[in-house]
Coordinates of C-alpha atoms and ligand atoms in Angstrom, one line a residue:
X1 CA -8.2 -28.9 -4.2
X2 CA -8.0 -29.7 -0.2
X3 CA -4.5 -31.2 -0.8
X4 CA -3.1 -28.7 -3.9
X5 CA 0.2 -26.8 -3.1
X6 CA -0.6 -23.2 -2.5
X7 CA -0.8 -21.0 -5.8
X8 CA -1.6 -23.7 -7.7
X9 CA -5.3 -24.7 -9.9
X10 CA -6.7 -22.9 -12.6
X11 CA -5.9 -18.8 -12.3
X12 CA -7.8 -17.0 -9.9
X13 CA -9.7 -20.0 -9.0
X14 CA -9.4 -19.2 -4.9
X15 CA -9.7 -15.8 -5.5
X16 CA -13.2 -14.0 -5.2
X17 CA -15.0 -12.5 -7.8
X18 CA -15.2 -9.0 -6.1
X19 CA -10.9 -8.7 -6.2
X20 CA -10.5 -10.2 -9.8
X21 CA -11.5 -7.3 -11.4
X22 CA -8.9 -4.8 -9.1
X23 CA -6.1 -4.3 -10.6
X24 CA -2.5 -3.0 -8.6
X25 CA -2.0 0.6 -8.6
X26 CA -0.3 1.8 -11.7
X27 CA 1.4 4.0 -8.9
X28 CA 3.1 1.7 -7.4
X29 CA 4.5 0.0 -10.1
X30 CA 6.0 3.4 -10.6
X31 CA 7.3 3.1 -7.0
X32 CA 8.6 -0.6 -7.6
X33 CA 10.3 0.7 -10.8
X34 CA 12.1 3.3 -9.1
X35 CA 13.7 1.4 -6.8
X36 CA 15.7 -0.2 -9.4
X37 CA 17.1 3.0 -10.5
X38 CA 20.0 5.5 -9.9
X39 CA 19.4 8.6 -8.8
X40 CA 15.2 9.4 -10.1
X41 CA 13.8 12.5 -10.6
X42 CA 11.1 11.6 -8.7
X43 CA 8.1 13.7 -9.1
X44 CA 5.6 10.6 -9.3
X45 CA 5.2 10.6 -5.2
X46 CA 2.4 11.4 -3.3
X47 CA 3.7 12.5 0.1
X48 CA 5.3 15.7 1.3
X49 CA 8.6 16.1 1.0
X50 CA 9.4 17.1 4.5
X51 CA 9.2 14.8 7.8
X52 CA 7.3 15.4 10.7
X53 CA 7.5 18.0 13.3
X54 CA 10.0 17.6 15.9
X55 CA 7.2 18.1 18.1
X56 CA 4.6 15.7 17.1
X57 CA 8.0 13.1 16.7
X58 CA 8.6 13.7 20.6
X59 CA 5.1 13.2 21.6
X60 CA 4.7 10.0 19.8
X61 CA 8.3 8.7 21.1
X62 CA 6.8 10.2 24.6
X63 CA 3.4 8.6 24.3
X64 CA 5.0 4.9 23.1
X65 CA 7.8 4.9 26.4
X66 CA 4.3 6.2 28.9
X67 CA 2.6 2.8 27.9
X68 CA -0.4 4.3 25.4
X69 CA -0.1 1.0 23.4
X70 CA -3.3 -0.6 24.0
X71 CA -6.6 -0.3 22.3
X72 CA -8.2 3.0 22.2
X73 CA -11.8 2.9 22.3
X74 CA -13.4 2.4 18.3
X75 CA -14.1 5.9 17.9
X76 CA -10.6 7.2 19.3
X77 CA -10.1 9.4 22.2
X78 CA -12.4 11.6 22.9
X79 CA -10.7 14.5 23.5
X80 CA -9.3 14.2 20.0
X81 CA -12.8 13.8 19.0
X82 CA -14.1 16.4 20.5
X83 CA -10.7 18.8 19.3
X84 CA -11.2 17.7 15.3
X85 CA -15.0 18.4 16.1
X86 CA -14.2 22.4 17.4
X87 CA -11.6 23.0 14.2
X88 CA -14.3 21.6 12.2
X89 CA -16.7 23.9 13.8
X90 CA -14.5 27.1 13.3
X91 CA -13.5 26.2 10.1
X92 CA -16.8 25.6 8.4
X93 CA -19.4 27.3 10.8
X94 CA -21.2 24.0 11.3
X95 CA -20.2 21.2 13.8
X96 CA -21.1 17.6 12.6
X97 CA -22.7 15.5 14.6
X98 CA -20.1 12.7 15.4
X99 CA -16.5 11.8 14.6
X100 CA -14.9 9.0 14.3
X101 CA -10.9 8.5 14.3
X102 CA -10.2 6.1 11.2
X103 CA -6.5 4.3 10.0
X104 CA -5.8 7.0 7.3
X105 CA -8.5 8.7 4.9
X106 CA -8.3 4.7 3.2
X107 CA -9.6 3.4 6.4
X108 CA -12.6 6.2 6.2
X109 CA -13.4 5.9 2.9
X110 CA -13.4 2.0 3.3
X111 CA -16.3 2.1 6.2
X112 CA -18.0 5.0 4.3
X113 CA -18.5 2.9 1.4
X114 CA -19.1 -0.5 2.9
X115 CA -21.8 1.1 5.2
X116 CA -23.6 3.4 2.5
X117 CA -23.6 1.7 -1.2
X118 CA -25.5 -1.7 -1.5
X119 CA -25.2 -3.4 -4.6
X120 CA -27.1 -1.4 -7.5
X121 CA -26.9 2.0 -5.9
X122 CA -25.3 5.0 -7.8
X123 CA -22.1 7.0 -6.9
X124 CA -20.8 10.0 -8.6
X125 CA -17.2 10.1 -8.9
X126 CA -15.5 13.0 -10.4
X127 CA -12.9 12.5 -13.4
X128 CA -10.3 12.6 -13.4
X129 CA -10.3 11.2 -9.8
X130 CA -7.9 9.0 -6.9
X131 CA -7.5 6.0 -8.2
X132 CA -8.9 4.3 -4.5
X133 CA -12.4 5.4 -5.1
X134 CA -13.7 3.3 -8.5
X135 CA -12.2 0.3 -6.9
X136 CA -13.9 0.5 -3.2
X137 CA -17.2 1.4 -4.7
X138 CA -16.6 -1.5 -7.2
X139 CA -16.5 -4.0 -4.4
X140 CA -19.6 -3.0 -3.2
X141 CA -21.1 -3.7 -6.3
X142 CA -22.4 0.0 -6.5
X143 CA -22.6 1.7 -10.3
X144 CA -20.1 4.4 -10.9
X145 CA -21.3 7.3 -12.5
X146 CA -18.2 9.4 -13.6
X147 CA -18.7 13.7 -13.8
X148 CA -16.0 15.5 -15.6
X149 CA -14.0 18.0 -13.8
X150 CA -11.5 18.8 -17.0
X151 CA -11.3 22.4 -17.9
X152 CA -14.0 22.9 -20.2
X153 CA -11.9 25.5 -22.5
X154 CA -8.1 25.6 -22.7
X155 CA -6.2 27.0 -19.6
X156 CA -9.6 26.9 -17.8
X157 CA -10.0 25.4 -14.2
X158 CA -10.3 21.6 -13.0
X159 CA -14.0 22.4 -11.8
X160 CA -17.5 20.9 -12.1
X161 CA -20.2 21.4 -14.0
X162 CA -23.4 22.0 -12.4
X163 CA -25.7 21.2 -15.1
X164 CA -24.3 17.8 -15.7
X165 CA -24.4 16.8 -12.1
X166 CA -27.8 17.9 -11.8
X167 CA -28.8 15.8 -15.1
X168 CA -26.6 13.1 -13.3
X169 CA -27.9 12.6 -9.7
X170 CA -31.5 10.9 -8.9
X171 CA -33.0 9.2 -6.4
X172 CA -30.4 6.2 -7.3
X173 CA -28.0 8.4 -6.6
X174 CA -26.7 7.5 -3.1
X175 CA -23.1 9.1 -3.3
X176 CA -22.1 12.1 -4.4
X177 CA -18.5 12.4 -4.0
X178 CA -16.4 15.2 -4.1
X179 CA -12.7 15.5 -3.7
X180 CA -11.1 19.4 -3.3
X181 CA -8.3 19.9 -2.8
X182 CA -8.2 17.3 -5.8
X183 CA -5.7 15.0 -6.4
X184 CA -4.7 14.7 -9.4
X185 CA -5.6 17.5 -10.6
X186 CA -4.9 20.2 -8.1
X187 CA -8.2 21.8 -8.5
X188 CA -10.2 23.3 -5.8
X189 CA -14.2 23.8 -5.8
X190 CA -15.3 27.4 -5.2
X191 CA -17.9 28.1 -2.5
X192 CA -20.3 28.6 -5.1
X193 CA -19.2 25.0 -6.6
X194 CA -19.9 23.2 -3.7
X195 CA -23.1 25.1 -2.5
X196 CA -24.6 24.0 -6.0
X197 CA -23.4 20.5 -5.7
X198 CA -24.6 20.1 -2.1
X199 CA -28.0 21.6 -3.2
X200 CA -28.3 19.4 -6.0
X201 CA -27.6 16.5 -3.9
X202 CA -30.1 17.8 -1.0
X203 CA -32.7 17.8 -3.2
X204 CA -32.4 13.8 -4.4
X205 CA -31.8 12.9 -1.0
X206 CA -27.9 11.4 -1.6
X207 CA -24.9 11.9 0.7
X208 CA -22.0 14.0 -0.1
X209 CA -19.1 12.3 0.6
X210 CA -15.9 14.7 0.8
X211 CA -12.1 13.5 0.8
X212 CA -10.5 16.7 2.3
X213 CA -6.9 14.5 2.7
X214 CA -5.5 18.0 1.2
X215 CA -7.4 20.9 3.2
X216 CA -4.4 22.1 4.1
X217 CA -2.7 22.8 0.7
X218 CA -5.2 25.5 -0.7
X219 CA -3.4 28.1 -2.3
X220 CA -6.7 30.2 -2.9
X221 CA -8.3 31.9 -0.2
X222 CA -11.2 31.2 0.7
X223 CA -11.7 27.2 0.7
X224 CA -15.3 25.9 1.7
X225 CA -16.2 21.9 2.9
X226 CA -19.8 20.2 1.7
X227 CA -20.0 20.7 5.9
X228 CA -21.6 23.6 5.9
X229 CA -24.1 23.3 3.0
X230 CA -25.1 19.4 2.9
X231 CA -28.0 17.8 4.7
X232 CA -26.0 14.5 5.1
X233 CA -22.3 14.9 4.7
X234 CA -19.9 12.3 5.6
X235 CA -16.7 14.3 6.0
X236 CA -13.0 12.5 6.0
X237 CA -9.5 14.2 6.8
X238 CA -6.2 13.4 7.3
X239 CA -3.0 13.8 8.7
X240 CA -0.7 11.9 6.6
X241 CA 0.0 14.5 3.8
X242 CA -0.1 17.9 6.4
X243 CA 1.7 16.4 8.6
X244 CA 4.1 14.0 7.1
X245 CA 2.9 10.8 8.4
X246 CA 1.3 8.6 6.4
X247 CA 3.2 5.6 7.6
X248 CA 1.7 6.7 10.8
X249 CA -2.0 5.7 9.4
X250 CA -4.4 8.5 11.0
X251 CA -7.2 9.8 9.7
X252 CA -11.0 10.7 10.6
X253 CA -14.4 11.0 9.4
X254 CA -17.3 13.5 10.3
X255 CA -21.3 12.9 10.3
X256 CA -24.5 12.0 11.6
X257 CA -24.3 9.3 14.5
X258 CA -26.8 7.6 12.1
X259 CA -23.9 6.3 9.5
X260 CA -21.1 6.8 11.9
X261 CA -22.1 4.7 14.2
X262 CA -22.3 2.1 11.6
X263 CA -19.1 2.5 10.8
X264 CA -17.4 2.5 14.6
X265 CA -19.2 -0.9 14.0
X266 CA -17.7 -2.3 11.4
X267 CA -14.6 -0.6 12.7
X268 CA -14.8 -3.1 15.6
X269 CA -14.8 -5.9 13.3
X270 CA -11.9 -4.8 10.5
X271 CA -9.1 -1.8 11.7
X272 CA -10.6 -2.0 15.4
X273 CA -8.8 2.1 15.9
X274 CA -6.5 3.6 14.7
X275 CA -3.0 3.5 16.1
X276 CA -3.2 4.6 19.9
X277 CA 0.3 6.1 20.5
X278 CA -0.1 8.5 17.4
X279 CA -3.6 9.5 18.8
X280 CA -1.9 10.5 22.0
X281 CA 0.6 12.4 19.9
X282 CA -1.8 14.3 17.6
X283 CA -3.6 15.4 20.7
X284 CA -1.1 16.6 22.3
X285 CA 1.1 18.0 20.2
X286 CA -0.7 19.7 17.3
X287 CA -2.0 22.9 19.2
X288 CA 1.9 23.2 19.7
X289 CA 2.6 22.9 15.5
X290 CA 3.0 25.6 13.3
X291 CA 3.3 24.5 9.6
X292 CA 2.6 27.9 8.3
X293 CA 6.3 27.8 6.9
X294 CA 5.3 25.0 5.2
X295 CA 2.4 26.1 3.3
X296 CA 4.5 29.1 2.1
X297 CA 7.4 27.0 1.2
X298 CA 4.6 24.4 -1.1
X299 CA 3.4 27.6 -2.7
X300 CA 6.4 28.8 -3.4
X301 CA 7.1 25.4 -5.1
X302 CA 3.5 25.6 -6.9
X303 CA 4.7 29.1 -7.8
X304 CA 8.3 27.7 -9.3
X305 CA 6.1 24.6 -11.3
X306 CA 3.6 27.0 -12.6
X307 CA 5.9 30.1 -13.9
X308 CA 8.4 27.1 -15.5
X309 CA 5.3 25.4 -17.0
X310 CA 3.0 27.6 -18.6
X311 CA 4.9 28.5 -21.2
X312 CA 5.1 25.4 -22.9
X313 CA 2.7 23.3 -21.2
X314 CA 0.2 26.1 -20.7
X315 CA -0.2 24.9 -16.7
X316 CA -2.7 26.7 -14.6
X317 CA -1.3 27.3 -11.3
X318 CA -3.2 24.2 -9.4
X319 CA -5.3 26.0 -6.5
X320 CA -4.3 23.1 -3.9
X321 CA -2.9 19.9 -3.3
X322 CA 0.8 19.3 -4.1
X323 CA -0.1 17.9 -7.8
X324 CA -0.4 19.3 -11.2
X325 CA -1.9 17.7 -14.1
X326 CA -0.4 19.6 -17.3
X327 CA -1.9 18.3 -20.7
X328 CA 0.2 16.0 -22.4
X329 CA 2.3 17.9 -26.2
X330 CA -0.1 18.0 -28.5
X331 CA 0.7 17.1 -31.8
X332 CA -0.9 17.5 -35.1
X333 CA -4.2 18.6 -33.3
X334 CA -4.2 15.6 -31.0
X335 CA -2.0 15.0 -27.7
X336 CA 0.5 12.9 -28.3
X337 CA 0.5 9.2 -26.4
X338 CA 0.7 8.9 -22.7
X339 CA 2.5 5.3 -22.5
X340 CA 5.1 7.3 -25.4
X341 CA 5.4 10.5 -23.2
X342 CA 5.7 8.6 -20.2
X343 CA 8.9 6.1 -21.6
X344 CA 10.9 8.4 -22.5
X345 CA 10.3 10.5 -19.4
X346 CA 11.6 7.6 -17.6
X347 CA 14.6 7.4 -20.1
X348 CA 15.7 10.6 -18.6
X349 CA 15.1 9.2 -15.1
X350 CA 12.1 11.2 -14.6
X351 CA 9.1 9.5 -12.8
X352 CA 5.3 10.8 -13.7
X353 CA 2.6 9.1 -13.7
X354 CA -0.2 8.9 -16.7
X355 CA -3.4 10.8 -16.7
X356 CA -4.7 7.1 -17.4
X357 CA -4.3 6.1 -14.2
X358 CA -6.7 8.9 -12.9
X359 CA -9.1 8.7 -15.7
X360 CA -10.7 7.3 -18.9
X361 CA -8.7 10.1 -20.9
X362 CA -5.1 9.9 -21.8
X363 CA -4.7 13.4 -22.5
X364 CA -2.9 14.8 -19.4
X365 CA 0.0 13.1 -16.9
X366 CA 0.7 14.3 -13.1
X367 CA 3.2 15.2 -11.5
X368 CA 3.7 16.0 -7.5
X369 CA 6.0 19.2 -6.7
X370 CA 6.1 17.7 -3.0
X371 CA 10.1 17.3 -4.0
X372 CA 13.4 19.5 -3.0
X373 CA 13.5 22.5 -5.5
X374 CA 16.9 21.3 -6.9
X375 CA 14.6 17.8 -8.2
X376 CA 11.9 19.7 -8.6
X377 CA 14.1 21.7 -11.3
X378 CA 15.7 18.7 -12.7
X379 CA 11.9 17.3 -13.2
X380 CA 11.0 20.7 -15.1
X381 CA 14.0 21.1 -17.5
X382 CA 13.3 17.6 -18.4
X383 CA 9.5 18.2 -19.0
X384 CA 10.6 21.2 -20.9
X385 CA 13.3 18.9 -23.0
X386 CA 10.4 16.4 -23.7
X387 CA 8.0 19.0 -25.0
X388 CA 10.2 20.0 -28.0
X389 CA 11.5 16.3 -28.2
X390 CA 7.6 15.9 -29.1
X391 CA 6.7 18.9 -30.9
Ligands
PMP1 N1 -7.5 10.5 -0.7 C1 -6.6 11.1 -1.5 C2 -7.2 12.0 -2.6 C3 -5.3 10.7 -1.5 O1 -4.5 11.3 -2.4 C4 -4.8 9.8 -0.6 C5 -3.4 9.4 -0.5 N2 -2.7 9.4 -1.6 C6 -5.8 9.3 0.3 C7 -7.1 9.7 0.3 C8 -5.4 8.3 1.4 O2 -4.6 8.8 2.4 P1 -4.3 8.2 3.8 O3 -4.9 6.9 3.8 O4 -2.8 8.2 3.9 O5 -5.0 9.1 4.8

């Protein structure tokens, strides 16, 4: 093989083991598809709709002309450290230990994984459930357990049930992972939901590990983190979707020095810290941000997808995120086929993307409302055109 052209030998043969089995985001052959269209109704996407703050904009532009383009140190600086540790603090009424700034939630839930499953070890991943989790766990080799957050009566909530995660989690169990806000299903965990999962985790000894990419989108009021209730939380948030910047690649993660300072390490040895000028930025300009407008203008648009749903689809106003996940027409007692739905969704221009990709079920399909109200609109009277296509 020492002398054979690039890309050629048997299929796969130079790739490992561990990345045969991952397959590209069904997402983002959405994304490639839409790029050869005219005009999409995009509500497929997975970002806000709106672009930065002029604010944080300046500050980067600022911090990038001053020179703050070298290395940070692995954990970040440690003012902005020590400022996600206080909000954290005020937030949940418990300050983790040690934080730990990380390229994007990925970046975090990368080093959580790598450092905490060995090959063997259990994880609990809700479904339905990001598509990013099965696959980083699968690389370690770890088992996935899955624990079904569907609504377990019609037009009930995307929640958990206690009982099953209890019957679930042992002492294998060395992840249990919760994700509220959820994407896709725009459920959020009550505080009683995530006392009980933190106490049922507690008592085998597992970690919680809690994506909270989408804290900022709770349309419920009172929103509680596995911070306050679990003996060994590992904690990541983001910026990307609150403040339009995922291109920017900032995120962090929260916990005991114990696993953190595992992962700083291996941080040192794969992203090395996340992008300095944007650090800067977020230091300095977010006390200055107010994006209250914009949480009233995404529940406004939950508000518009929920009244212009429910009557057909029978939606449940999502409690967070910027996603709902309406069941699929059902048809003769049993909902009619995803791949079917989703085709002739596109023949209208309309982009969605399957419950498949989410789950084992093909019973449901998501769409994001992060979109203008006028596509947002389009996206509904088409999803309202489909239902009686199918019916
Ligand atoms: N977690 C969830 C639930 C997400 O939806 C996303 C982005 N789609 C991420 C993590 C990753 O976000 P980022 O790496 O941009 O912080």
């Amino acid at each position: 093989m020492a002398n054979a052209p690039q890309g050629s030998g048997r299929p796969g043969a130079s790739l490992s083991a561990r990345v045969q089995g991952i397959e590209p985001s069904g997402i983002r052959r959405i994304f490639e598809l839409m790029a050869t269209m005219e005009d999409p109704i995009n509500l497929s996407i997975g970002q806000p709709h709106y672009d930065p703050p002029v604010e944080l904009v300046e500050a980067a532009c600022r911090a990038i002309r001053d020179g703050k383009n070298r290395y940070t140190v692995t954990q970040g600086l440690p003012e902005l450290n020590a400022a996600i540790l206080a909000d954290i603090e005020h937030r949940h009424g418990r300050r983790p230990e040690t934080c730990l700034l990380t390229a994007g939630v990925s970046g975090g839930l990368v080093l959580t994984f790598q450092c905490l499953l060995d090959p063997g070890d259990e994880i609990l991943l809700p479904d339905p459930g990001f598509v990013m989790y099965r696959h980083l766990a699968a690389l370690c080799g770890a088992n996935v357990r899955y624990y079904d957050v569907y609504p377990k009566r019609p037009g009930g909530r995307f929640s958990v049930d206690l009982d099953e995660i209890e019957r679930m989690c042992s002492e294998r169990t060395k992840i249990v992972f919760v994700n509220s806000p959820s994407n896709p299903t725009g459920g959020v965990l009550t505080r009683a939901e995530i006392e009980g999962v933190c106490r049922i985790a507690n008592r085998c000894g597992a970690y919680v590990v809690s994506d909270e990419i989408y804290d900022f989108f709770c349309y419920v009021d009172d929103y509680a983190s596995p911070v306050t209730y679990a003996d060994r939380c590992i904690q990541l948030g983001g910026y990307s979707k609150t403040y339009g910047i995922p291109g920017w690649r900032m995120g962090y993660a929260t916990g005991p020095a114990a696993v953190l300072d595992a992962m700083k390490t291996l941080q040192q040895f794969s992203f090395v810290c996340a992008p300095a000028p944007f650090q800067h930025a977020l230091l300095e300009a977010i006390p200055r941000i107010d994006l209250r407008p914009r949480h009233t203008e995404y529940l406004h648009k939950r508000d518009l997808v929920t009244r212009s749903l429910h009557p057909v689809y029978g939606l449940r106003a999502p409690e967070g995120s910027f996603y709902a996940f309406p069941q699929l027409p059902v048809v003769n007692g049993a909902p009619v086929d995803g791949a079917k739905f989703l085709q002739a969704a596109l023949q209208q221009k309309l982009l969605i993307v399957p419950g498949k990709s989410f789950s084992a079920r093909d019973t449901h399909f998501r769409i994001s409302f992060a979109a203008e109200d006028a596509v947002l609109q389009r996206g509904i009277d088409v999803l309202n055109d489909l239902a009686r296509q199918f019916a």
